[in-house]
């Protein structure tokens, strides 16, 4: 009940004892004195125990928050030229040499779904691809190596997660339960396609001629950390049409799992179609983000990140 609840219960018990003794004229009996003494002793003992338990729980909560804050800071996207940091909701346009344009929108709310989620994300986050024309450079706690395929990028991320898992388990037994991370790597080459490797992540969305459709993988693969569930060799990266005029949206599960007061999920495809007339990715994400805020009444309970890319030629 907590200290306040115990004090309220003790006050109620004391009031009942006093009223009963007054109505029955039993103030001179030993029973009233015993009742009063019992109420005082039990109340003091309960209050002291509750304060001790509360202090211990608050200490544990503060420690978890410090760990979560540190892991969240590690998982956040670093501030780069042309991209906005994830410290505030923002949409920044960035032109590309390959005749593409894009924008990113981030809305941090809390450090993942539990400490295990942030722990797993930090392991994979330690191996992050740098967006370069070719090849793609990957850093995973070792000297930079040249990676030419999306599958190799994903393999580096999986290896980084395994190393993190082994190190964490060796130190303090690792997080509770199994640790896995969903991941998606996409490449927009010069041709009219987009190449995707999806490891259990929400599929990207493509807005084409005013209609939104999901790029569902033909060969679903498990998240990173659950490779034992794979019975066949990893599938090749999948290619999807991405022609001039199309708009690609990458997003986290915090977008599609956002709920309103009626517990209805955010209908991403419908809202994408409703803001299809936005001229630029920045304007598109601004409107989509506003729709998300209206849907949830600004009560988001999970991190939200969206990346929009246009094929302009």
Short mmCIF file of C-alpha atoms in Angstrom, two decimals:
data_model
loop_
_atom_site.label_atom_id
_atom_site.label_comp_id
_atom_site.label_asym_id
_atom_site.label_seq_id
_atom_site.Cartn_x
_atom_site.Cartn_y
_atom_site.Cartn_z
CA UNK A 1 0.00 0.00 0.00
CA UNK A 2 2.93 2.34 0.52
CA UNK A 3 3.54 4.69 3.47
CA UNK A 4 0.56 6.90 2.63
CA UNK A 5 -1.77 3.92 2.33
CA UNK A 6 -0.60 2.53 5.65
CA UNK A 7 -1.14 5.89 7.37
CA UNK A 8 -4.64 6.10 5.88
CA UNK A 9 -5.50 2.59 7.07
CA UNK A 10 -4.07 3.30 10.53
CA UNK A 11 -6.09 6.53 10.77
CA UNK A 12 -9.25 4.62 9.83
CA UNK A 13 -8.57 1.87 12.39
CA UNK A 14 -7.88 4.45 15.08
CA UNK A 15 -11.10 6.31 14.26
CA UNK A 16 -13.13 3.09 14.45
CA UNK A 17 -11.55 2.23 17.82
CA UNK A 18 -12.26 5.69 19.31
CA UNK A 19 -15.84 5.80 18.03
CA UNK A 20 -16.54 2.28 19.30
CA UNK A 21 -15.10 3.04 22.74
CA UNK A 22 -17.13 6.25 22.98
CA UNK A 23 -20.43 4.65 21.94
CA UNK A 24 -20.02 1.74 24.36
CA UNK A 25 -18.51 3.76 27.21
CA UNK A 26 -15.58 1.37 27.41
CA UNK A 27 -12.82 3.88 27.99
CA UNK A 28 -11.96 2.39 31.35
CA UNK A 29 -11.55 -1.17 30.05
CA UNK A 30 -8.29 -2.87 29.19
CA UNK A 31 -9.57 -3.88 25.76
CA UNK A 32 -9.60 -0.30 24.47
CA UNK A 33 -6.05 0.28 25.65
CA UNK A 34 -4.94 -2.98 24.01
CA UNK A 35 -6.65 -2.03 20.76
CA UNK A 36 -5.03 1.41 20.71
CA UNK A 37 -1.60 -0.04 21.51
CA UNK A 38 -2.03 -2.68 18.78
CA UNK A 39 -2.99 -0.06 16.18
CA UNK A 40 0.03 2.08 17.04
CA UNK A 41 2.53 -0.80 17.01
CA UNK A 42 1.25 -2.31 13.76
CA UNK A 43 1.09 1.12 12.09
CA UNK A 44 4.64 2.06 13.05
CA UNK A 45 6.01 -1.32 11.97
CA UNK A 46 4.11 -1.25 8.68
CA UNK A 47 5.15 2.34 7.95
CA UNK A 48 8.83 1.60 8.64
CA UNK A 49 8.82 -1.56 6.51
CA UNK A 50 7.02 0.20 3.65
CA UNK A 51 9.49 3.10 3.66
CA UNK A 52 12.40 0.63 3.50
CA UNK A 53 10.86 -1.32 0.61
CA UNK A 54 10.02 1.87 -1.24
CA UNK A 55 13.56 3.20 -0.88
CA UNK A 56 15.01 -0.08 -2.22
CA UNK A 57 12.63 -0.13 -5.19
CA UNK A 58 13.35 3.51 -5.99
CA UNK A 59 17.07 2.77 -5.96
CA UNK A 60 16.58 -0.11 -8.39
CA UNK A 61 14.39 2.04 -10.63
CA UNK A 62 16.97 4.85 -10.68
CA UNK A 63 19.68 2.35 -11.63
CA UNK A 64 17.57 0.92 -14.47
CA UNK A 65 16.83 4.41 -15.73
CA UNK A 66 20.52 5.31 -15.78
CA UNK A 67 21.31 2.14 -17.72
CA UNK A 68 18.43 2.74 -20.14
CA UNK A 69 19.48 6.36 -20.67
CA UNK A 70 23.06 5.31 -21.43
CA UNK A 71 21.93 2.62 -23.86
CA UNK A 72 19.47 4.96 -25.49
CA UNK A 73 22.19 7.55 -26.03
CA UNK A 74 24.31 4.83 -27.65
CA UNK A 75 21.46 3.64 -29.88
CA UNK A 76 20.47 7.09 -31.14
CA UNK A 77 21.41 8.05 -34.68
CA UNK A 78 24.46 10.33 -34.63
CA UNK A 79 24.11 13.85 -35.94
CA UNK A 80 25.43 14.02 -39.48
CA UNK A 81 25.54 16.63 -42.16
CA UNK A 82 22.10 17.03 -43.69
CA UNK A 83 20.35 14.85 -41.09
CA UNK A 84 18.68 15.95 -37.89
CA UNK A 85 19.68 14.45 -34.54
CA UNK A 86 17.13 12.37 -32.70
CA UNK A 87 16.93 14.72 -29.76
CA UNK A 88 13.71 16.30 -31.07
CA UNK A 89 11.03 15.61 -33.68
CA UNK A 90 12.31 16.94 -36.98
CA UNK A 91 12.21 16.45 -40.72
CA UNK A 92 15.22 17.50 -42.79
CA UNK A 93 15.49 17.11 -46.56
CA UNK A 94 18.68 15.84 -48.11
CA UNK A 95 19.31 15.71 -51.87
CA UNK A 96 21.47 12.93 -53.30
CA UNK A 97 23.78 12.63 -56.28
CA UNK A 98 21.80 9.65 -57.57
CA UNK A 99 18.79 11.86 -58.27
CA UNK A 100 16.98 10.86 -55.10
CA UNK A 101 15.72 13.02 -52.28
CA UNK A 102 14.93 12.02 -48.74
CA UNK A 103 14.01 13.09 -45.24
CA UNK A 104 14.12 11.63 -41.76
CA UNK A 105 11.71 12.11 -38.88
CA UNK A 106 12.44 10.86 -35.35
CA UNK A 107 10.30 11.00 -32.22
CA UNK A 108 12.05 9.43 -29.21
CA UNK A 109 9.73 8.56 -26.33
CA UNK A 110 11.33 5.93 -24.15
CA UNK A 111 14.43 3.72 -24.37
CA UNK A 112 12.93 0.78 -26.20
CA UNK A 113 10.58 -1.90 -24.87
CA UNK A 114 12.38 -2.84 -21.68
CA UNK A 115 16.05 -2.96 -20.84
CA UNK A 116 16.45 -6.16 -22.91
CA UNK A 117 15.24 -4.37 -26.02
CA UNK A 118 17.67 -1.49 -25.61
CA UNK A 119 20.47 -3.96 -24.78
CA UNK A 120 19.93 -5.90 -28.00
CA UNK A 121 19.60 -2.75 -30.08
CA UNK A 122 22.88 -1.42 -28.69
CA UNK A 123 24.67 -4.58 -29.81
CA UNK A 124 23.46 -4.30 -33.37
CA UNK A 125 23.83 -0.52 -33.29
CA UNK A 126 27.54 -0.94 -32.65
CA UNK A 127 27.79 -2.18 -36.23
CA UNK A 128 26.31 0.61 -38.27
CA UNK A 129 26.65 1.18 -42.02
CA UNK A 130 27.82 4.53 -43.24
CA UNK A 131 25.89 5.77 -46.25
CA UNK A 132 28.42 6.08 -49.02
CA UNK A 133 28.08 5.75 -52.82
CA UNK A 134 30.08 2.45 -52.99
CA UNK A 135 31.33 0.51 -51.18
CA UNK A 136 29.48 0.59 -47.86
CA UNK A 137 31.70 1.00 -44.83
CA UNK A 138 30.71 -0.82 -41.65
CA UNK A 139 32.06 -0.27 -38.15
CA UNK A 140 31.64 -3.08 -35.64
CA UNK A 141 34.25 -2.55 -32.95
CA UNK A 142 37.09 -3.41 -35.31
CA UNK A 143 38.95 -1.72 -38.19
CA UNK A 144 36.69 -0.65 -41.03
CA UNK A 145 36.15 -3.25 -43.71
CA UNK A 146 34.76 -2.95 -47.20
CA UNK A 147 31.29 -4.47 -47.58
CA UNK A 148 29.81 -4.72 -51.05
CA UNK A 149 26.50 -6.50 -50.46
CA UNK A 150 23.54 -5.91 -48.18
CA UNK A 151 23.76 -9.50 -46.96
CA UNK A 152 27.30 -8.86 -45.71
CA UNK A 153 26.11 -5.72 -43.92
CA UNK A 154 23.41 -7.74 -42.16
CA UNK A 155 25.90 -10.50 -41.34
CA UNK A 156 28.20 -7.93 -39.71
CA UNK A 157 25.27 -6.69 -37.61
CA UNK A 158 24.38 -10.24 -36.57
CA UNK A 159 27.99 -10.94 -35.62
CA UNK A 160 28.14 -7.74 -33.56
CA UNK A 161 24.98 -8.77 -31.72
CA UNK A 162 26.42 -12.21 -30.96
CA UNK A 163 29.63 -10.67 -29.57
CA UNK A 164 27.62 -8.29 -27.42
CA UNK A 165 25.45 -11.15 -26.19
CA UNK A 166 28.45 -13.27 -25.27
CA UNK A 167 30.18 -10.38 -23.49
CA UNK A 168 27.05 -9.45 -21.53
CA UNK A 169 26.43 -13.04 -20.53
CA UNK A 170 30.01 -13.42 -19.35
CA UNK A 171 29.77 -10.32 -17.17
CA UNK A 172 26.39 -10.63 -15.44
CA UNK A 173 24.41 -13.34 -17.17
CA UNK A 174 22.98 -11.12 -19.88
CA UNK A 175 19.44 -9.73 -20.04
CA UNK A 176 16.41 -11.67 -18.92
CA UNK A 177 14.87 -13.81 -21.66
CA UNK A 178 16.04 -14.15 -25.23
CA UNK A 179 17.51 -11.14 -26.98
CA UNK A 180 16.74 -10.40 -30.60
CA UNK A 181 16.64 -7.33 -32.80
CA UNK A 182 14.62 -6.71 -35.93
CA UNK A 183 16.61 -5.03 -38.68
CA UNK A 184 16.15 -3.79 -42.22
CA UNK A 185 18.79 -2.68 -44.69
CA UNK A 186 17.76 -0.95 -47.92
CA UNK A 187 19.72 0.27 -50.90
CA UNK A 188 18.45 2.60 -53.62
CA UNK A 189 20.68 2.09 -56.66
CA UNK A 190 20.57 4.02 -59.92
CA UNK A 191 18.08 1.64 -61.53
CA UNK A 192 14.32 1.79 -60.93
CA UNK A 193 14.45 -0.66 -58.03
CA UNK A 194 15.02 -0.72 -54.28
CA UNK A 195 17.00 -3.59 -52.76
CA UNK A 196 15.97 -4.75 -49.28
CA UNK A 197 17.15 -7.27 -46.70
CA UNK A 198 14.49 -7.63 -44.01
CA UNK A 199 15.13 -9.51 -40.77
CA UNK A 200 11.74 -9.47 -39.06
CA UNK A 201 11.26 -5.70 -39.35
CA UNK A 202 7.99 -4.00 -40.40
CA UNK A 203 8.09 -3.94 -44.21
CA UNK A 204 8.76 -0.63 -45.99
CA UNK A 205 5.89 1.16 -47.69
CA UNK A 206 5.85 2.52 -51.24
CA UNK A 207 3.47 5.25 -52.29
CA UNK A 208 2.81 4.85 -56.02
CA UNK A 209 0.20 6.88 -57.90
CA UNK A 210 -1.57 7.76 -54.68
CA UNK A 211 -1.81 4.16 -53.40
CA UNK A 212 0.32 2.80 -50.55
CA UNK A 213 1.51 -0.78 -50.53
CA UNK A 214 3.83 -2.76 -48.26
CA UNK A 215 7.00 -4.40 -49.59
CA UNK A 216 6.33 -7.76 -47.96
CA UNK A 217 9.28 -10.16 -48.34
CA UNK A 218 8.71 -13.33 -50.35
CA UNK A 219 11.04 -15.25 -48.03
CA UNK A 220 10.55 -13.99 -44.45
CA UNK A 221 13.64 -14.22 -42.26
CA UNK A 222 13.81 -14.21 -38.43
CA UNK A 223 15.23 -11.24 -36.49
CA UNK A 224 18.90 -11.00 -35.63
CA UNK A 225 19.68 -13.26 -32.70
CA UNK A 226 17.24 -15.98 -33.79
CA UNK A 227 19.36 -17.55 -36.52
CA UNK A 228 18.70 -21.03 -35.10
CA UNK A 229 15.17 -20.73 -36.52
CA UNK A 230 16.53 -20.54 -40.07
CA UNK A 231 16.31 -23.93 -41.78
CA UNK A 232 17.54 -22.69 -45.17
CA UNK A 233 20.51 -20.52 -46.14
CA UNK A 234 19.86 -16.75 -45.94
CA UNK A 235 17.82 -15.55 -48.89
CA UNK A 236 19.24 -13.14 -51.41
CA UNK A 237 18.30 -9.46 -51.08
CA UNK A 238 14.89 -8.86 -52.60
CA UNK A 239 14.27 -6.27 -55.30
CA UNK A 240 11.12 -4.21 -55.64
CA UNK A 241 10.08 -1.72 -58.33
CA UNK A 242 10.93 1.86 -57.38
CA UNK A 243 10.20 4.04 -60.40
CA UNK A 244 10.26 7.82 -60.81
CA UNK A 245 7.41 9.37 -58.89
CA UNK A 246 7.43 6.69 -56.16
CA UNK A 247 7.96 7.53 -52.52
CA UNK A 248 9.58 5.00 -50.16
CA UNK A 249 8.87 5.05 -46.42
CA UNK A 250 10.95 3.15 -43.87
CA UNK A 251 9.53 3.11 -40.35
CA UNK A 252 9.79 1.46 -36.96
CA UNK A 253 7.09 -0.58 -35.26
CA UNK A 254 6.33 2.38 -33.02
CA UNK A 255 4.44 3.89 -35.97
CA UNK A 256 2.12 1.01 -36.86
CA UNK A 257 1.61 -0.02 -33.23
CA UNK A 258 0.55 3.44 -32.04
CA UNK A 259 -2.98 3.33 -30.59
CA UNK A 260 -5.70 5.81 -29.81
CA UNK A 261 -8.07 5.86 -26.83
CA UNK A 262 -10.24 3.21 -28.50
CA UNK A 263 -7.18 0.93 -28.81
CA UNK A 264 -7.19 1.20 -32.62
CA UNK A 265 -3.85 0.92 -34.41
CA UNK A 266 -2.52 3.71 -36.61
CA UNK A 267 -3.58 2.94 -40.21
CA UNK A 268 -0.30 3.86 -41.89
CA UNK A 269 -1.35 3.08 -45.47
CA UNK A 270 -4.52 5.16 -45.21
CA UNK A 271 -2.69 8.11 -43.70
CA UNK A 272 0.03 7.92 -46.33
CA UNK A 273 -2.61 8.13 -49.03
CA UNK A 274 -4.27 11.06 -47.28
CA UNK A 275 -1.04 13.10 -47.41
CA UNK A 276 0.05 11.90 -50.85
CA UNK A 277 -0.09 15.42 -52.30
CA UNK A 278 2.90 16.56 -50.22
CA UNK A 279 5.53 17.81 -52.63
CA UNK A 280 8.70 16.95 -50.73
CA UNK A 281 9.68 14.15 -48.33
CA UNK A 282 10.01 16.75 -45.59
CA UNK A 283 6.48 18.00 -46.06
CA UNK A 284 5.24 14.42 -46.35
CA UNK A 285 6.80 13.42 -43.03
CA UNK A 286 5.58 16.61 -41.36
CA UNK A 287 1.99 15.77 -42.26
CA UNK A 288 2.35 12.08 -41.45
CA UNK A 289 3.88 12.90 -38.08
CA UNK A 290 1.02 15.30 -37.34
CA UNK A 291 -1.51 12.59 -38.21
CA UNK A 292 0.25 10.26 -35.78
CA UNK A 293 0.11 12.88 -33.02
CA UNK A 294 -3.60 13.48 -33.62
CA UNK A 295 -4.32 9.75 -33.64
CA UNK A 296 -2.59 9.13 -30.30
CA UNK A 297 -3.45 12.55 -28.80
CA UNK A 298 0.31 12.99 -28.31
CA UNK A 299 0.49 9.93 -26.06
CA UNK A 300 3.12 7.89 -27.90
CA UNK A 301 4.48 5.05 -25.77
CA UNK A 302 7.22 3.81 -28.09
CA UNK A 303 10.01 5.34 -30.14
CA UNK A 304 9.02 6.51 -33.61
CA UNK A 305 11.34 6.87 -36.59
CA UNK A 306 10.49 7.38 -40.26
CA UNK A 307 12.66 7.84 -43.34
CA UNK A 308 11.16 8.95 -46.66
CA UNK A 309 12.97 8.73 -50.02
CA UNK A 310 11.66 9.91 -53.39
CA UNK A 311 12.67 8.57 -56.79
CA UNK A 312 12.72 11.77 -58.83
CA UNK A 313 14.38 10.51 -62.00
#
